[in-house]
PDB file of C-alpha atoms and ligand atoms in Angstrom:
ATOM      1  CA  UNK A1051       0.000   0.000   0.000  1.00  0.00           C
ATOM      2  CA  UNK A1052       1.816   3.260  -0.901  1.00  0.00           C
ATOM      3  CA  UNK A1053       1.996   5.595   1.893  1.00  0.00           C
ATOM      4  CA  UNK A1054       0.208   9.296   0.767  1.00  0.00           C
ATOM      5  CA  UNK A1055       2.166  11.910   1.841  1.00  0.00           C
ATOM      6  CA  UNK A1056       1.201  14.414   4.626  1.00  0.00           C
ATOM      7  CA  UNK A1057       2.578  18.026   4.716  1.00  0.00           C
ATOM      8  CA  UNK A1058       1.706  19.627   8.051  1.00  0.00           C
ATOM      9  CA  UNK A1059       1.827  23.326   9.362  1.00  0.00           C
ATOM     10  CA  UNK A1060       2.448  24.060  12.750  1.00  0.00           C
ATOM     11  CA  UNK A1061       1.866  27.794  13.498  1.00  0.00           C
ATOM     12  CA  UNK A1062       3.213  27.496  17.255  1.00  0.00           C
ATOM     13  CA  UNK A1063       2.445  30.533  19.254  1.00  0.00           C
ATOM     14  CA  UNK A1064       1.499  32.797  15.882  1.00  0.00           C
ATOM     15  CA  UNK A1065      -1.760  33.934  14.462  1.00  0.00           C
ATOM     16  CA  UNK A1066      -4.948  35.174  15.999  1.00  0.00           C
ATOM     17  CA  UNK A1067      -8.453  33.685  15.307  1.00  0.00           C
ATOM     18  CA  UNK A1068      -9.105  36.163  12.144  1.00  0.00           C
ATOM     19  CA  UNK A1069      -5.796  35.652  10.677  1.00  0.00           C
ATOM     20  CA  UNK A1070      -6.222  31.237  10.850  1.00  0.00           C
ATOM     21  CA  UNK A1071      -9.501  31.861   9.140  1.00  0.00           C
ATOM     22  CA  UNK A1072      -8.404  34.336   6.624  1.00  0.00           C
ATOM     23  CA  UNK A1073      -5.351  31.987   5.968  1.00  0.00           C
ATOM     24  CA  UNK A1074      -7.524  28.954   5.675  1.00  0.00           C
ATOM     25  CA  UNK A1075     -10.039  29.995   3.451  1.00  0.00           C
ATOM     26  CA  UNK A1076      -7.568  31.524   0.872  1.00  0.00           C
ATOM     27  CA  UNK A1077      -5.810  27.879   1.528  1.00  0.00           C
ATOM     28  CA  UNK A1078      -8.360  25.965   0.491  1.00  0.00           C
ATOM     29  CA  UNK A1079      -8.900  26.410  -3.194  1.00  0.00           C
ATOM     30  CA  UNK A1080      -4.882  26.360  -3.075  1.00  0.00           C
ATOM     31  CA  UNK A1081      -4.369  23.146  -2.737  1.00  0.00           C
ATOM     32  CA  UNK A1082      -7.673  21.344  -3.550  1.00  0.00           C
ATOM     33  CA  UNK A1083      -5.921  19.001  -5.832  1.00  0.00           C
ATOM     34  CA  UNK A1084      -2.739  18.737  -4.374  1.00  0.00           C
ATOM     35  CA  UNK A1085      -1.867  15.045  -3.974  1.00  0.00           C
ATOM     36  CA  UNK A1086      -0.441  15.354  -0.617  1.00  0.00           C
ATOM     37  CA  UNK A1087      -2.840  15.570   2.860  1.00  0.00           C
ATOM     38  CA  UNK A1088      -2.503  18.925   4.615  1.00  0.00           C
ATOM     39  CA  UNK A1089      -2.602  19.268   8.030  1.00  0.00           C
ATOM     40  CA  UNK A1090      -2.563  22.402  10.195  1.00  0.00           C
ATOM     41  CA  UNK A1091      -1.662  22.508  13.628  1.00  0.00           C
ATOM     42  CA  UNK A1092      -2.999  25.457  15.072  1.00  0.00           C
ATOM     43  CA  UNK A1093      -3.120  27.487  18.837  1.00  0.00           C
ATOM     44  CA  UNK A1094      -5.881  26.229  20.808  1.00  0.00           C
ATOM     45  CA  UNK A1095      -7.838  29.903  20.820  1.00  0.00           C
ATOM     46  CA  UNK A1096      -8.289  29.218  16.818  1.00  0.00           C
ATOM     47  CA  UNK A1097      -9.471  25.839  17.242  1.00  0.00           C
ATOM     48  CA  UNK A1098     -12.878  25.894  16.823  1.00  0.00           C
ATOM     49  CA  UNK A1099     -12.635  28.922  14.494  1.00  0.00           C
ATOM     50  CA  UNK A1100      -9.956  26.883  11.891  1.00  0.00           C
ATOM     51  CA  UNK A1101     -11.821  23.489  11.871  1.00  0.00           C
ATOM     52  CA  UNK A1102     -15.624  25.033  11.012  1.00  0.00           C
ATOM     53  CA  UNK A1103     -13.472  27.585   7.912  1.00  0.00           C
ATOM     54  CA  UNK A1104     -11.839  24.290   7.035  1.00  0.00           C
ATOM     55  CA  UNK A1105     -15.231  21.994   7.091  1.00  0.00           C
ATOM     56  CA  UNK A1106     -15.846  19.928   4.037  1.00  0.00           C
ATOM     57  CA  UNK A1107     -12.363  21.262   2.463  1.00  0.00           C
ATOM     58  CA  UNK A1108      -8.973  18.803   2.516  1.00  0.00           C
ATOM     59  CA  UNK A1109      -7.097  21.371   5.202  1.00  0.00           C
ATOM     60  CA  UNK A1110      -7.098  19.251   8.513  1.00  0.00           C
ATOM     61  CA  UNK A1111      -6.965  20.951  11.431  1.00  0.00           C
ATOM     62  CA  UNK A1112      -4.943  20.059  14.421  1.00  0.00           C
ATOM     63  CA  UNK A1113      -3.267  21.044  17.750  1.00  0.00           C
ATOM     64  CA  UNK A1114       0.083  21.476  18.596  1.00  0.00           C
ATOM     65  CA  UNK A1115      -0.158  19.612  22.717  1.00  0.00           C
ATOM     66  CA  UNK A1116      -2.186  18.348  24.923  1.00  0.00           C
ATOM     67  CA  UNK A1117      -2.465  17.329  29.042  1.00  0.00           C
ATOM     68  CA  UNK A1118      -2.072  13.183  29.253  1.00  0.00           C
ATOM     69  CA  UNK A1119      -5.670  13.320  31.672  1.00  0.00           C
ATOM     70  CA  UNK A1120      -8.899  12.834  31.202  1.00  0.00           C
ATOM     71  CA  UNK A1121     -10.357  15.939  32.893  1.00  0.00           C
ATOM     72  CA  UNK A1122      -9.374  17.259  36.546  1.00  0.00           C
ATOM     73  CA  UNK A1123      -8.029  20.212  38.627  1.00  0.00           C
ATOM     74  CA  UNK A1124      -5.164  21.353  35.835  1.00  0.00           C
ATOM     75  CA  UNK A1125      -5.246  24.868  35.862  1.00  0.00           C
ATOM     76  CA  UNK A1126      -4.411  26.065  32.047  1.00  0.00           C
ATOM     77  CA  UNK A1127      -3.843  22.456  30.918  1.00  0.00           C
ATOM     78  CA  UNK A1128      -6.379  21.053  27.607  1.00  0.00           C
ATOM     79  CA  UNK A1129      -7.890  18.327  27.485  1.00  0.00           C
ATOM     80  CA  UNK A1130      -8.290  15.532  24.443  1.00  0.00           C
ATOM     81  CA  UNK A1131     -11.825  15.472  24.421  1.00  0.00           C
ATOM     82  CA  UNK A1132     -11.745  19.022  24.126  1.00  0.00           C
ATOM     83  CA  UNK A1133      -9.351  19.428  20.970  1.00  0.00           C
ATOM     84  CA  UNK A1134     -11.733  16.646  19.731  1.00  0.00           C
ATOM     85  CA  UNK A1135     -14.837  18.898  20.544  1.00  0.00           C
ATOM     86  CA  UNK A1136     -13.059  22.066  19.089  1.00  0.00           C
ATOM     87  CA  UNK A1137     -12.435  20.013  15.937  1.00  0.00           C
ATOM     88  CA  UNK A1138      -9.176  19.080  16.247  1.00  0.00           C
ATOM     89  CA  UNK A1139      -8.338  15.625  14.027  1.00  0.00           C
ATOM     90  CA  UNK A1140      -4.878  14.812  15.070  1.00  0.00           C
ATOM     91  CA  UNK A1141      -2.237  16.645  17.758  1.00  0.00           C
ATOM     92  CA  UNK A1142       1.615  16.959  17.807  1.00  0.00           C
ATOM     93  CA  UNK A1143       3.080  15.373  21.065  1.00  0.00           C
ATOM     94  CA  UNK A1144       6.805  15.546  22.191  1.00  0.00           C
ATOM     95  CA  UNK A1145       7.912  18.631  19.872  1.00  0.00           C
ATOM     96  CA  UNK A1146      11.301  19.436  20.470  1.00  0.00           C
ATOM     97  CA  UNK A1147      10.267  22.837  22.252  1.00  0.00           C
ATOM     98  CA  UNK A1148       7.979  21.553  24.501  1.00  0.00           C
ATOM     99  CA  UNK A1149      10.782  18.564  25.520  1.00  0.00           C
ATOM    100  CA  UNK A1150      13.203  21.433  26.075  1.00  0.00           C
ATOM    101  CA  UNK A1151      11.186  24.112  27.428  1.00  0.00           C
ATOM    102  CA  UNK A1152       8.642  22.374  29.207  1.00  0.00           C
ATOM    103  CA  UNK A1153      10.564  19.088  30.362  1.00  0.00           C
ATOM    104  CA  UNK A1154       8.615  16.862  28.765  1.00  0.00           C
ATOM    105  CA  UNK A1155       9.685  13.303  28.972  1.00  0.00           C
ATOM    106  CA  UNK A1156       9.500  10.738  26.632  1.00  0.00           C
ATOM    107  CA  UNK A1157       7.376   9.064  29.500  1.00  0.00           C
ATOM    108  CA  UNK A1158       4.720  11.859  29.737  1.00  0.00           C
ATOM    109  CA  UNK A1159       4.664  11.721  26.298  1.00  0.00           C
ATOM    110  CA  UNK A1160       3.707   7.977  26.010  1.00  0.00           C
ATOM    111  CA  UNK A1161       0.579   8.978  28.283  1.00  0.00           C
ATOM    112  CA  UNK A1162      -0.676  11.699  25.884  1.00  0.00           C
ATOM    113  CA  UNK A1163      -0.225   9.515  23.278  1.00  0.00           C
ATOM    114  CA  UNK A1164      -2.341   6.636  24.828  1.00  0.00           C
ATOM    115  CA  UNK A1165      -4.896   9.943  25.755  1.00  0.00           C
ATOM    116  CA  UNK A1166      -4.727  10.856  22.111  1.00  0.00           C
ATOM    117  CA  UNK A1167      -5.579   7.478  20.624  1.00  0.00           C
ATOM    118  CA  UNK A1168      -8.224   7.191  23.121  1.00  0.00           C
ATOM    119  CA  UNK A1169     -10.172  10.320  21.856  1.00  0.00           C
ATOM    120  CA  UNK A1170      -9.462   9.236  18.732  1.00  0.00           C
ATOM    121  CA  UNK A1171      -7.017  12.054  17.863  1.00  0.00           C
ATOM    122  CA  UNK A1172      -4.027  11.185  15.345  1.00  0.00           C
ATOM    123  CA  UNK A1173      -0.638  11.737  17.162  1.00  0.00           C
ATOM    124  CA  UNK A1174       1.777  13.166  15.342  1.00  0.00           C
ATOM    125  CA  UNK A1175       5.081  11.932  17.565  1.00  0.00           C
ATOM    126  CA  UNK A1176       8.075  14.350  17.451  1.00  0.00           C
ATOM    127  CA  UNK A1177      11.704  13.009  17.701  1.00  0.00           C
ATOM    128  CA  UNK A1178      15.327  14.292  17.065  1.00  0.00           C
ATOM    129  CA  UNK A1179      18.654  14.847  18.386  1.00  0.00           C
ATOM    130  CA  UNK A1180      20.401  17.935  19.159  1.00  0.00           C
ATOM    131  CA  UNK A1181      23.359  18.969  17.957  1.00  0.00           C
ATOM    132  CA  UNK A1182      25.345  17.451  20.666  1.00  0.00           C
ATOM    133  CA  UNK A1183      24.129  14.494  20.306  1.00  0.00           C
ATOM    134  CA  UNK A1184      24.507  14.736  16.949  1.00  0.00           C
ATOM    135  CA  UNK A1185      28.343  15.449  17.256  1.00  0.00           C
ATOM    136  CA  UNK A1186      28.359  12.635  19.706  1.00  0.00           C
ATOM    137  CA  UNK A1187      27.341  10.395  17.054  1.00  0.00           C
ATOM    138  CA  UNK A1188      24.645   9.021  19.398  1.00  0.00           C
ATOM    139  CA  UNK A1189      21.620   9.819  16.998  1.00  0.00           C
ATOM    140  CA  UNK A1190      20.263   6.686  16.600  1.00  0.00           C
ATOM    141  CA  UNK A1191      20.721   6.026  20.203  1.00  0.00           C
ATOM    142  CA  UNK A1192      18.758   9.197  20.976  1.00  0.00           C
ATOM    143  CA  UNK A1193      15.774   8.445  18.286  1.00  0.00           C
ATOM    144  CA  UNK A1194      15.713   4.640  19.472  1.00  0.00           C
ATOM    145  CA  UNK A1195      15.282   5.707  23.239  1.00  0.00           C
ATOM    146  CA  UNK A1196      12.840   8.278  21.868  1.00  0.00           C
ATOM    147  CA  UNK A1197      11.068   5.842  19.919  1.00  0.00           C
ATOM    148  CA  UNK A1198      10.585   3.000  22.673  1.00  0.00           C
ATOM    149  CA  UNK A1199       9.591   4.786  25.643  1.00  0.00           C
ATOM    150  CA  UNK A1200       7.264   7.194  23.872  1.00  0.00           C
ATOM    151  CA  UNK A1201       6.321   4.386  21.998  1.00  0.00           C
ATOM    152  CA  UNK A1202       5.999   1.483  24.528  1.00  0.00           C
ATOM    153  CA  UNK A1203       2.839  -0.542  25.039  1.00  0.00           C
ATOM    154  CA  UNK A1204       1.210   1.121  21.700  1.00  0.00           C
ATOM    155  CA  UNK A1205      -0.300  -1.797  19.475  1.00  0.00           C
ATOM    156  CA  UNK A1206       0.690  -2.290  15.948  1.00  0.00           C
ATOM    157  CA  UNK A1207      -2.807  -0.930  14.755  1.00  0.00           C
ATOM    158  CA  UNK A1208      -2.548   1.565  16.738  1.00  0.00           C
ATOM    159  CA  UNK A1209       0.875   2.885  15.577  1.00  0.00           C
ATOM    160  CA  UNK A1210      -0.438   2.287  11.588  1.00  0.00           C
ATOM    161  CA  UNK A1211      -2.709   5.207  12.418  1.00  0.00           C
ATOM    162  CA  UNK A1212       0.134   7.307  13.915  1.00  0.00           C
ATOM    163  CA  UNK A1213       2.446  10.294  12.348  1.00  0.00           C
ATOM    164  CA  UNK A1214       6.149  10.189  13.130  1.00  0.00           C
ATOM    165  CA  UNK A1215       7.568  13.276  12.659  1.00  0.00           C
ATOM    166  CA  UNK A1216      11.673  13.132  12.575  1.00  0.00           C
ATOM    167  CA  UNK A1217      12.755  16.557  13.546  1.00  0.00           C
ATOM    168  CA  UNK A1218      16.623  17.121  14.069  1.00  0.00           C
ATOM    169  CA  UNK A1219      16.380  19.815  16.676  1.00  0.00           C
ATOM    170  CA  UNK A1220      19.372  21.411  15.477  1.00  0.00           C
ATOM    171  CA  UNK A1221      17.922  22.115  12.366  1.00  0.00           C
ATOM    172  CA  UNK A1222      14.440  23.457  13.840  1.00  0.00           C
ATOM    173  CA  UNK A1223      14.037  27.601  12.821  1.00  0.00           C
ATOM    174  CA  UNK A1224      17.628  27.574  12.751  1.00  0.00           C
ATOM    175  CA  UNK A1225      17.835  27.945   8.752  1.00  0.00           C
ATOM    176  CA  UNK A1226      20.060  24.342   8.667  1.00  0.00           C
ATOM    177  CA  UNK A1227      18.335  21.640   6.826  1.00  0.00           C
ATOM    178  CA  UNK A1228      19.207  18.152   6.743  1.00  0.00           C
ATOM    179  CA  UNK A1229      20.538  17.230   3.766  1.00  0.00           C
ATOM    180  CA  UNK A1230      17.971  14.650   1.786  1.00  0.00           C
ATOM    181  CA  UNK A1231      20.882  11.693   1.809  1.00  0.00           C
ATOM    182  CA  UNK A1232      21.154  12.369   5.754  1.00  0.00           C
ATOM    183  CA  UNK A1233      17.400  13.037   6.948  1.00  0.00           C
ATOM    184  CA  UNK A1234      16.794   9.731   4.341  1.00  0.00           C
ATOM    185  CA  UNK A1235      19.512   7.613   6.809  1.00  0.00           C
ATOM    186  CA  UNK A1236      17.604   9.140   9.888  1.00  0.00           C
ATOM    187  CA  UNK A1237      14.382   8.035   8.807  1.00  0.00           C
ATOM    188  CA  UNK A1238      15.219   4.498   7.314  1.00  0.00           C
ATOM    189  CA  UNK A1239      16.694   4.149  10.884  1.00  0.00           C
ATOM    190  CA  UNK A1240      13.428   4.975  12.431  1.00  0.00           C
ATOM    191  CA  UNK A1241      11.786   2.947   9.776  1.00  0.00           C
ATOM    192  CA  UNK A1242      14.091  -0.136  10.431  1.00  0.00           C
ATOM    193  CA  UNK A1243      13.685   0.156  14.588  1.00  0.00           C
ATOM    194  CA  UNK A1244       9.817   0.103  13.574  1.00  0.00           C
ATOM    195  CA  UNK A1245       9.959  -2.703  11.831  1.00  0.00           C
ATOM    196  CA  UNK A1246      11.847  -4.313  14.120  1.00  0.00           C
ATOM    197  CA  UNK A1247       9.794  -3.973  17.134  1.00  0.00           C
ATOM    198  CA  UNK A1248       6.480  -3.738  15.654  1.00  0.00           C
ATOM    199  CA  UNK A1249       6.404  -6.028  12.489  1.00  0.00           C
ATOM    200  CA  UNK A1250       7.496  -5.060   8.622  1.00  0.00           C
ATOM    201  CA  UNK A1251       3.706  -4.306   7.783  1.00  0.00           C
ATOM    202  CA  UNK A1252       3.584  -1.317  10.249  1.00  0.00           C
ATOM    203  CA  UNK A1253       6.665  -0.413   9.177  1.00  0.00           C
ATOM    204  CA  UNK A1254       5.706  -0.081   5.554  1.00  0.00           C
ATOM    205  CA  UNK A1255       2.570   1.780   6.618  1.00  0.00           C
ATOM    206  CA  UNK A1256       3.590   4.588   8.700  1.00  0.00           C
ATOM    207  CA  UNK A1257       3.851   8.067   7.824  1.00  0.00           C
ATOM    208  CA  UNK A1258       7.392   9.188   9.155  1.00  0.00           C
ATOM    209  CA  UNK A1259       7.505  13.121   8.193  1.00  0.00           C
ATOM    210  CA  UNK A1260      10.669  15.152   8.431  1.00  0.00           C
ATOM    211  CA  UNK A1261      10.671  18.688  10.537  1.00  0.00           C
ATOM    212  CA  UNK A1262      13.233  21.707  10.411  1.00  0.00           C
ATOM    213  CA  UNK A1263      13.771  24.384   8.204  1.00  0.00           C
ATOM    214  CA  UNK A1264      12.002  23.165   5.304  1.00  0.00           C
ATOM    215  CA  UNK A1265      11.460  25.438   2.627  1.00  0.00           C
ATOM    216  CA  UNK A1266      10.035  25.645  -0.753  1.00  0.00           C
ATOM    217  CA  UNK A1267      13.514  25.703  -2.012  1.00  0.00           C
ATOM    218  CA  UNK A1268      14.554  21.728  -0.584  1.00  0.00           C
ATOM    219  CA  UNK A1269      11.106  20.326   0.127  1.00  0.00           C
ATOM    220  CA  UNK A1270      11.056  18.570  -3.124  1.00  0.00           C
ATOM    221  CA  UNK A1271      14.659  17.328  -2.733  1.00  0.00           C
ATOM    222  CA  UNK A1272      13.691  15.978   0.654  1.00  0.00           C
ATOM    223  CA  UNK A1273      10.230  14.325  -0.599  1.00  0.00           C
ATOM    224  CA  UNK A1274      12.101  12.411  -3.409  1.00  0.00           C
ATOM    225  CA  UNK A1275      13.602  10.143  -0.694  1.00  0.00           C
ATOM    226  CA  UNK A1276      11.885   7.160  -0.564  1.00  0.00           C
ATOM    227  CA  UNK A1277      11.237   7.162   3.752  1.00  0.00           C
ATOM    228  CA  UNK A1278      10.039  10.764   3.766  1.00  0.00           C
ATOM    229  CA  UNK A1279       7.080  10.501   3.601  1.00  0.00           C
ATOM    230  CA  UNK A1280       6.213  14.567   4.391  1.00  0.00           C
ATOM    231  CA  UNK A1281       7.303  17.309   6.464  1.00  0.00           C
ATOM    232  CA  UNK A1282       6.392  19.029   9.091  1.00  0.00           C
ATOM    233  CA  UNK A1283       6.828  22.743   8.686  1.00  0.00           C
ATOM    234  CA  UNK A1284       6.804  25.597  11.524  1.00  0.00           C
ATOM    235  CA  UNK A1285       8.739  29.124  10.158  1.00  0.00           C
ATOM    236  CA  UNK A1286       7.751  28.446   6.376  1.00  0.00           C
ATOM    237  CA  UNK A1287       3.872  27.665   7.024  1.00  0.00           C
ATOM    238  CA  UNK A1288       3.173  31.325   8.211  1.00  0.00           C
ATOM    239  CA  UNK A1289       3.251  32.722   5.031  1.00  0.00           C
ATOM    240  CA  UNK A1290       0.759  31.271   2.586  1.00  0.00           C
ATOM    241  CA  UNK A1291       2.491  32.064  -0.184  1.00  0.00           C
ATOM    242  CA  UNK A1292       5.524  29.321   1.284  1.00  0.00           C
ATOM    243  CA  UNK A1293       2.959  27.146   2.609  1.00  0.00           C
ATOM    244  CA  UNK A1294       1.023  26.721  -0.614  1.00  0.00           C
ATOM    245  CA  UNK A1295       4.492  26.612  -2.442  1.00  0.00           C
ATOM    246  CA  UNK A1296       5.443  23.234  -0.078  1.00  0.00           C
ATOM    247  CA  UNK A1297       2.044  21.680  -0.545  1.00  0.00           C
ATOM    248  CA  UNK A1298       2.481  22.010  -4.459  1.00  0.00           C
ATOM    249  CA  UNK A1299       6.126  21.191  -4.379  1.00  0.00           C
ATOM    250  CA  UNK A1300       5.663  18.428  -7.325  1.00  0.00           C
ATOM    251  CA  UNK A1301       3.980  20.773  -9.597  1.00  0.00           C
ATOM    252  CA  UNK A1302       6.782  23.106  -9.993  1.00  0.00           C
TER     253      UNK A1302
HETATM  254  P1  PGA B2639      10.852  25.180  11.357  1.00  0.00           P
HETATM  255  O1  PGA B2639      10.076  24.391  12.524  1.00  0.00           O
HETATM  256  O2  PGA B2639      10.257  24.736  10.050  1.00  0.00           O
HETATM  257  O3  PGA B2639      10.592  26.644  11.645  1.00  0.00           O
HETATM  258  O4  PGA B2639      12.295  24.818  11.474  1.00  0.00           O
HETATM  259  C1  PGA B2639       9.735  23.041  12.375  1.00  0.00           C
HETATM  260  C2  PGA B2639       8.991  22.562  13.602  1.00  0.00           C
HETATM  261  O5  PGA B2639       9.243  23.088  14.697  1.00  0.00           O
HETATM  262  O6  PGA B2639       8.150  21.662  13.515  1.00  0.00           O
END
């Protein structure tokens, strides 16, 4: 079964509700035929707002975190259920800012992921070494302990219906891109450690995306090897003029 590629925004802390829905409806005619899925992750006060302009149209609308509990005494934490009942389809989980910056662990991730799947949201899991760790040659260490323990106790048909997003963090708004033969070794690895540990078939079927710095200027390099399967895009999705350029990077 081939594996359709999904290009996904992720605004971050950028854009009020008017400027999501202004974005989103000039989005839509954009990239009605585009053979890709696109995916927008957007802040939780355009929720609601993004997913009724994007209603009916191929723009899927998304969050960008989530708490790991049902409901309870969280102050300023979101829920699941309540992405799901602002419209939110899927939600990124274990982005490299909110591992660094808000000390997420690869073990609170694993319980937002469960939460996720349990709403029936589609995680989009974000790994990646930093540059360190990079220099340290430990990157497949870093994406295999990554992998696992965000990973551990999720069932094969439950991963199929997953988004791995591999996201060098060195390479995250920083302007430095993988190159394509690099990010490609990277995600076979992740690909391979999949396969591994949850059977070739899930392997074959999961989306693994690559994150940082793309552009329209190397997203089609990038999407010509055979793992990437899409990218995740922060900096470049602001701008619909860039965003619309990634979408329809095989039509240029
Ligand atoms: P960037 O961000 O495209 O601005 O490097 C990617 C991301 O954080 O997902």
């Amino acid at each position: 079964m081939a594996r359709v590629p999904v290009i996904a925004g992720n605004w971050k802390m950028y854009k009020t509700i008017g400027d999501s829905v202004d974005f989103i409806k000039k989005l839509i005619p954009l990239v009605e035929t585009s053979q890709p899925k696109v995916y927008l992750a957007v802040p939780f006060t355009a929720l609601k707002a993004a997913a009724d302009a994007a209603k009916g149209s191929k723009v899927v609308i998304g969050a960008q975190n989530m708490n790991d509990a049902t409901e309870g005494a969280f102050t300023g934490e979101i829920a699941g259920k309540m992405l799901v009942d602002a419209g939110a389809q899927f939600v990124i989980l274990g982005h490299s800012e909110r591992r660094q910056l808000f000390k997420e662990t690869n073990e609170i991730i694993n319980k937002k992921i469960k939460r996720a799947l349990s709403v029936k949201l589609q995680p989009i899991l974000c790994v990646g070494e930093t540059l360190q760790e990079r220099e340290n040659g430990k990157m497949e260490e870093v994406l295999q302990e990554q992998l696992s323990k965000s990973l551990d106790g999720i069932l094969s048909a439950q991963l199929t219906t997953m988004i791995i997003a591999y996201e060098p963090v060195w390479a995250i708004g920083t302007g430095k891109t993988s190159t394509p033969e690099d990010a490609q070794a990277m995600h076979h690895f992740c690909r391979e450690f999949i396969a591994k540990t949850w059977g070739k078939e899930t392997a074959d079927q999961i989306i693994i995306q690559y994150g940082g710095s793309v552009k329209p200027e190397n997203v089609k390099s990038l999407m010509e090897q055979p793992d990437i399967d899409g990218v995740l895009v922060g900096g470049a999705s602001l701008s619909l003029e860039s965003f619309v350029k990634i979408v329809n990077y095989s039509s240029d």
